[in-house]
Coordinates of N, CA and C in Angstrom, one line a residue:
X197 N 79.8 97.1 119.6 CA 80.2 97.6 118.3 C 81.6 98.2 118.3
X198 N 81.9 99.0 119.5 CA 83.2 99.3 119.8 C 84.4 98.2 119.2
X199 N 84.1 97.1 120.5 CA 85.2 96.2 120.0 C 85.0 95.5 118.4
X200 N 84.5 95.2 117.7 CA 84.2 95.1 116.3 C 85.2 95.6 115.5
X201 N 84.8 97.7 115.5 CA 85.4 98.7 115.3 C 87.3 98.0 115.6
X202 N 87.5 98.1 116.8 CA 88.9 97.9 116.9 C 89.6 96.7 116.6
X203 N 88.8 95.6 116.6 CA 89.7 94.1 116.0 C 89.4 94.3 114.6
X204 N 88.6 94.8 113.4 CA 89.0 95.6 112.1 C 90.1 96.3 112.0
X205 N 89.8 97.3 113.3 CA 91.2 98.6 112.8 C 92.1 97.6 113.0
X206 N 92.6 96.6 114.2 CA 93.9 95.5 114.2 C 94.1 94.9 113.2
X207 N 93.3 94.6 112.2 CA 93.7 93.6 111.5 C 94.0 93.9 110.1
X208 N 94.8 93.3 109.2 CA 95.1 94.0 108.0 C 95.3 92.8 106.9
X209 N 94.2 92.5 105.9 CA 94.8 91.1 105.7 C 94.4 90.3 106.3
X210 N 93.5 90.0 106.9 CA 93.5 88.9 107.6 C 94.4 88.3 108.8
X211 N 95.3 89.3 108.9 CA 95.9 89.1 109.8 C 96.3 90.3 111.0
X212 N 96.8 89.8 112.2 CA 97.1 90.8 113.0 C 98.2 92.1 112.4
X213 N 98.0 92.7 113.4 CA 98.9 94.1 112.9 C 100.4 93.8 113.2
X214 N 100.5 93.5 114.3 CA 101.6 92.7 114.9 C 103.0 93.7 115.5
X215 N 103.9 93.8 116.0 CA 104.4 94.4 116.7 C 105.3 96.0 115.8
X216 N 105.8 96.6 116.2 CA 105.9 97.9 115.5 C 107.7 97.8 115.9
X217 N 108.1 97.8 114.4 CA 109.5 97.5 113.7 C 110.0 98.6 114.3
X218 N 111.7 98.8 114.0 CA 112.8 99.6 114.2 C 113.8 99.1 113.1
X219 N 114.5 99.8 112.3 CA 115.1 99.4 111.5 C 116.2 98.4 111.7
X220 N 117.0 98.2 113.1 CA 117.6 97.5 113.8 C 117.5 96.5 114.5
X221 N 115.9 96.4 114.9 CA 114.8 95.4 115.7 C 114.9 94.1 114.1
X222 N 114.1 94.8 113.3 CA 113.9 94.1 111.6 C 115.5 93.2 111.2
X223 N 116.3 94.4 111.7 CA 117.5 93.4 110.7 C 117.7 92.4 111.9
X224 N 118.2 92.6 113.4 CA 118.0 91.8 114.0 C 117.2 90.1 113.8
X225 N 115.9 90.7 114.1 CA 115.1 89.6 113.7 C 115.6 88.9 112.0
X226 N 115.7 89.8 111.1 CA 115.8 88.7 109.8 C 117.3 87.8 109.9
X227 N 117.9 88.6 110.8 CA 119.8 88.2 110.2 C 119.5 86.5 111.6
X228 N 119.2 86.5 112.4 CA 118.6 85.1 113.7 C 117.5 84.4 113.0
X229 N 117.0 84.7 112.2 CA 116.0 83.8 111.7 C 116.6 83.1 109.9
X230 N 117.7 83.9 109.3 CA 118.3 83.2 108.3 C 119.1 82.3 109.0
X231 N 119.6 82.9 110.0 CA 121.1 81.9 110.7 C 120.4 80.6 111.2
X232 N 119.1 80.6 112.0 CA 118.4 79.6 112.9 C 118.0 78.1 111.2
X233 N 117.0 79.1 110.4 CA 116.5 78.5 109.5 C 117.2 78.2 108.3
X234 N 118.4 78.4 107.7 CA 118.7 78.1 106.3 C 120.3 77.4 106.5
X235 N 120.4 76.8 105.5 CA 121.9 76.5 105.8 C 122.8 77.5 105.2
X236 N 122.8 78.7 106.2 CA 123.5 80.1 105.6 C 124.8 80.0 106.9
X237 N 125.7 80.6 106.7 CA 126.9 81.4 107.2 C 127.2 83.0 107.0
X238 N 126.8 83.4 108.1 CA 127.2 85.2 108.2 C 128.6 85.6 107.9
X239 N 128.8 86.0 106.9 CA 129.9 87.0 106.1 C 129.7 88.5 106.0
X240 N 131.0 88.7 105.9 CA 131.1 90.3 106.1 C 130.7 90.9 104.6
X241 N 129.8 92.1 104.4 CA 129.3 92.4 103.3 C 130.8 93.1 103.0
X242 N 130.4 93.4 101.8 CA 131.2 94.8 101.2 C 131.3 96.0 101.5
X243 N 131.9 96.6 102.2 CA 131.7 98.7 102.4 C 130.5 98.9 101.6
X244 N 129.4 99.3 102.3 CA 128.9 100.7 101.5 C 127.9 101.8 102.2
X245 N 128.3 102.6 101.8 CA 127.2 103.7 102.6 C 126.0 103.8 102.1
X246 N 125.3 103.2 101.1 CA 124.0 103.5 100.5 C 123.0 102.5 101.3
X247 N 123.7 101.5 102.0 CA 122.7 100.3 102.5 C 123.2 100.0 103.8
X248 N 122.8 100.7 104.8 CA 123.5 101.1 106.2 C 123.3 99.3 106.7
X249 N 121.9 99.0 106.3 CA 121.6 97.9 106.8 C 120.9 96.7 106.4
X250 N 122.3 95.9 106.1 CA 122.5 94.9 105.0 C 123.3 94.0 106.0
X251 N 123.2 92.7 105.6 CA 123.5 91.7 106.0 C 124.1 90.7 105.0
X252 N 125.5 89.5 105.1 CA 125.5 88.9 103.7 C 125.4 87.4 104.3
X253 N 125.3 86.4 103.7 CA 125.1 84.9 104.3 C 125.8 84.4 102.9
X254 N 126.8 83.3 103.3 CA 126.9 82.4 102.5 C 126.4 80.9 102.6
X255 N 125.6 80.8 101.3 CA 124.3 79.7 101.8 C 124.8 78.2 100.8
X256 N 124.6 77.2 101.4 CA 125.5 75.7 101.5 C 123.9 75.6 100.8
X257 N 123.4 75.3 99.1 CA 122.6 74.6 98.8 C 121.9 75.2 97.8
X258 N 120.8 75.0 97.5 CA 119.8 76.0 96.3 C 119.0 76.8 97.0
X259 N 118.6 77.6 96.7 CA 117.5 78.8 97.1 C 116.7 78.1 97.7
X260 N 115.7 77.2 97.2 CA 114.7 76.6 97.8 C 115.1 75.7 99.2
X261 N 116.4 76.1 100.0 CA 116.4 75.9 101.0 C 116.4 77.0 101.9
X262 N 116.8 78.4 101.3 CA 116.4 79.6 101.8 C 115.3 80.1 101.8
X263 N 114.4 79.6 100.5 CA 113.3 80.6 100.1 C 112.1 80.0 101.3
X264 N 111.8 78.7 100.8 CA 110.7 78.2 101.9 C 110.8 78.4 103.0
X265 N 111.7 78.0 103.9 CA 111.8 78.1 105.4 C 111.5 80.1 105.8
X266 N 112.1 80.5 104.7 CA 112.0 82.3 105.2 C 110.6 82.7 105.3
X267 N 110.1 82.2 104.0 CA 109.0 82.4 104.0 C 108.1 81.9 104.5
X268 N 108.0 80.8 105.4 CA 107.2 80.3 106.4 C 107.1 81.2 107.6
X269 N 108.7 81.4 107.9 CA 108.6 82.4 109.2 C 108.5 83.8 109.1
X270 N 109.2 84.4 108.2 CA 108.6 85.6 107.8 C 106.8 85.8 107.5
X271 N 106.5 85.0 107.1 CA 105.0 84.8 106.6 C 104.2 85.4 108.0
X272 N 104.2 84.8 108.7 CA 104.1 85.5 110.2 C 103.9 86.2 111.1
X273 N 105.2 87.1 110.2 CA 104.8 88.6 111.0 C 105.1 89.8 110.4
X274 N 105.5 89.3 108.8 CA 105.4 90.4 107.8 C 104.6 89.9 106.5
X275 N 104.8 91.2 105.5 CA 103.6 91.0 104.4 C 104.6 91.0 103.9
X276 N 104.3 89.7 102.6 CA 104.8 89.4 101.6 C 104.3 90.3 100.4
X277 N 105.4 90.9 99.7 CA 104.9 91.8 98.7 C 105.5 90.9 97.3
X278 N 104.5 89.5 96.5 CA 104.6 89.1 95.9 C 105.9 87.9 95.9
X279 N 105.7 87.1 95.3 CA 106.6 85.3 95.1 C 107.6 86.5 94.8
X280 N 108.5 84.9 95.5 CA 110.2 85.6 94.9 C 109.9 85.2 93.3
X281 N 111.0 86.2 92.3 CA 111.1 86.5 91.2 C 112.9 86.3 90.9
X282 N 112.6 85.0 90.0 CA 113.8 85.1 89.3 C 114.2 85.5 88.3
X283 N 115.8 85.7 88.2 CA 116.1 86.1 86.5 C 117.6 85.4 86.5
X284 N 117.7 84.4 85.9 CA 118.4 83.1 85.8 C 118.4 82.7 87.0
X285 N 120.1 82.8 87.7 CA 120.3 82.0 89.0 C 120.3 82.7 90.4
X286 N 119.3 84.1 90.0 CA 119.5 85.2 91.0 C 117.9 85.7 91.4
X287 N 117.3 85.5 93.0 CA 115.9 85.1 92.9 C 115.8 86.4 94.3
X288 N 114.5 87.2 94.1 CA 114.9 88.1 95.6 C 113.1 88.3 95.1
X289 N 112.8 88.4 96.9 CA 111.5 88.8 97.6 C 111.5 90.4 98.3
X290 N 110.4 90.7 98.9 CA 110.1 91.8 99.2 C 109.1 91.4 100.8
X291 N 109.3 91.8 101.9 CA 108.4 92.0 102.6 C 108.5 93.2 103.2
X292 N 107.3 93.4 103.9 CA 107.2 94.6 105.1 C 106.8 94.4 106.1
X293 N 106.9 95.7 106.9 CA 106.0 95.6 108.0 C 104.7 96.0 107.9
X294 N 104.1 95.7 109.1 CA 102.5 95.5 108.9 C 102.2 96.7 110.0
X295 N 103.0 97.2 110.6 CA 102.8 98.6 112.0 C 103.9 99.4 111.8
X296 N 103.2 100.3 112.6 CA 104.5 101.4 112.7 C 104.8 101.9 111.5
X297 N 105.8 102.7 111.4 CA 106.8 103.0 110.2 C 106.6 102.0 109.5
X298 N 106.5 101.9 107.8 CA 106.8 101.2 106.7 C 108.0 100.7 106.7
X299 N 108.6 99.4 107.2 CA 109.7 99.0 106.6 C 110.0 98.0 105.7
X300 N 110.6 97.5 104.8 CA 110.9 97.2 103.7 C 112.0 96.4 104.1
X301 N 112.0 94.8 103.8 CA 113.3 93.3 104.6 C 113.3 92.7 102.9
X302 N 114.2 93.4 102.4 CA 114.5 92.5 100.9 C 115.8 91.7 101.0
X303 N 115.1 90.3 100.7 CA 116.1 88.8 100.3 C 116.5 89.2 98.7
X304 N 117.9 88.7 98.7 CA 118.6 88.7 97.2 C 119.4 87.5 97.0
X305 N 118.9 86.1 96.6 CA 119.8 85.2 96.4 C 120.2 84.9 95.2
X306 N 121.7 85.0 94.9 CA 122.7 84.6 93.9 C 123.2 83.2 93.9
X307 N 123.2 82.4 93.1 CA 124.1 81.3 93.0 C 125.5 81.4 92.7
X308 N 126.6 80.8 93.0 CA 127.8 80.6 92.7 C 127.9 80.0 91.5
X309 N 128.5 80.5 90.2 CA 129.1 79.4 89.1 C 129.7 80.5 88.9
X310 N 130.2 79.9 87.8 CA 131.6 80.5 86.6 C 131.5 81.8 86.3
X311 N 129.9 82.1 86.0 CA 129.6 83.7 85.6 C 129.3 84.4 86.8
X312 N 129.1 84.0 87.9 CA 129.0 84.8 88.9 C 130.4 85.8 89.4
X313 N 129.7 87.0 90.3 CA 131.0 87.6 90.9 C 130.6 88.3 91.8
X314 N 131.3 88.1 93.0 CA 130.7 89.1 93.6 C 132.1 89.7 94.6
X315 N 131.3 90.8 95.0 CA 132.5 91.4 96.2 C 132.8 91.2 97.2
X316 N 131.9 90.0 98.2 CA 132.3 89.5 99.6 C 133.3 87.9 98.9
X317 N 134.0 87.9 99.9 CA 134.4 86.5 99.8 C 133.8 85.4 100.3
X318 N 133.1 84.5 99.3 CA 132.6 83.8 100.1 C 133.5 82.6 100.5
X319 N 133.1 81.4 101.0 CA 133.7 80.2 101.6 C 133.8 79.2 99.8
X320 N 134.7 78.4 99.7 CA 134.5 77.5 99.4 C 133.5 76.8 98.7
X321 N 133.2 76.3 99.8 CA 131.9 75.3 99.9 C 130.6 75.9 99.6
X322 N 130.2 77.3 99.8 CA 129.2 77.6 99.2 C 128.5 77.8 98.1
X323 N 127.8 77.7 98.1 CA 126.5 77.6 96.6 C 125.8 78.9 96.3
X324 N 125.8 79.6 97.1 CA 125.6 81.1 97.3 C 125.4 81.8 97.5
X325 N 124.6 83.2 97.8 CA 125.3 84.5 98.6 C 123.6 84.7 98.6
X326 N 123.1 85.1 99.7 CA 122.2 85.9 100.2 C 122.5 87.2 100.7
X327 N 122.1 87.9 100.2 CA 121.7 89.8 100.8 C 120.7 89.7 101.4
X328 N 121.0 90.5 102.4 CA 119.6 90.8 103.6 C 119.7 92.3 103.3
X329 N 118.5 93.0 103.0 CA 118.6 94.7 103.3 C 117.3 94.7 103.9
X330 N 117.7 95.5 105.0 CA 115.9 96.9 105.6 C 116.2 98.2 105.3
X331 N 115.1 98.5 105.0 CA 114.7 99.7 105.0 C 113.6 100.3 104.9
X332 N 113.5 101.6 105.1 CA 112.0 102.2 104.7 C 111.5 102.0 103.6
X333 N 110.2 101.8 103.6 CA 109.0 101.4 102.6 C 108.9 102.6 102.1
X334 N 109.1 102.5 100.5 CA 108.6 103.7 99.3 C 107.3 104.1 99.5
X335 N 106.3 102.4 100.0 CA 104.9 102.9 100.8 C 104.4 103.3 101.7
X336 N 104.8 104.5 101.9 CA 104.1 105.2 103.3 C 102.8 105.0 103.7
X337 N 102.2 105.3 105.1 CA 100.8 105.1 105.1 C 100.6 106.6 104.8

């Protein structure tokens, strides 16, 4: 009964609890898993002090070559908190962690066109700009 008791408490979702984040471990891991999986290029964000820990990608293609592959791998070893959500050509997700501290890995993809603007420079050739932010979860346990 014991062990019963404890592969329940492990499990959340149907799935394992899985290893216990650090807000630097998270960005780590998300900033090697956009670079490995999407056709992104790491660019330097903009100054700011409200989002210590942010990352920017300039991405060669449409979303749905960012969105799926992230979410395959991310799927994984965090919870998805709902489908990415668009509003025109600008689409962003939500995940967390599943242990430890609540952390909070939100994707923000922008397309490049005529109305777009933004404050990193991107390349050229790109199609558009991915934000990576971690941080703590508004959901605490």
């Amino acid at each position: 009964m014991a062990a019963l008791t404890l592969l329940l408490t492990a499990c959340w979702q149907g799935k394992p609890m899985g290893k216990e984040w650090t807000m630097e471990s998270l960005m780590e891991y998300a900033t090697a898993t956009v670079t490995a999986k999407t056709p992104a290029e790491q660019i330097p964000c903009h100054p700011t002090t409200a989002e210590p820990f942010k990352a920017c990608f300039a991405i060669r293609g449409p979303v749905g070559q960012v969105s799926t592959p992230l979410d395959q791998v991310f799927g994984e070893d965090l919870h998805q908190l709902g489908a990415w959500q668009f509003v025109g050509e600008t689409g962003s997700v939500m995940y967390e962690t599943r242990a430890g501290q609540r952390l909070e890995l939100g994707l923000t993809y922008s397309a490049k066109n005529e109305y777009s603007s933004f404050l990193e420079q991107l390349p050229e050739e790109a199609d558009g700009i991915l934000f990576v932010v971690v941080d703590t979860s508004q959901f605490q346990n």
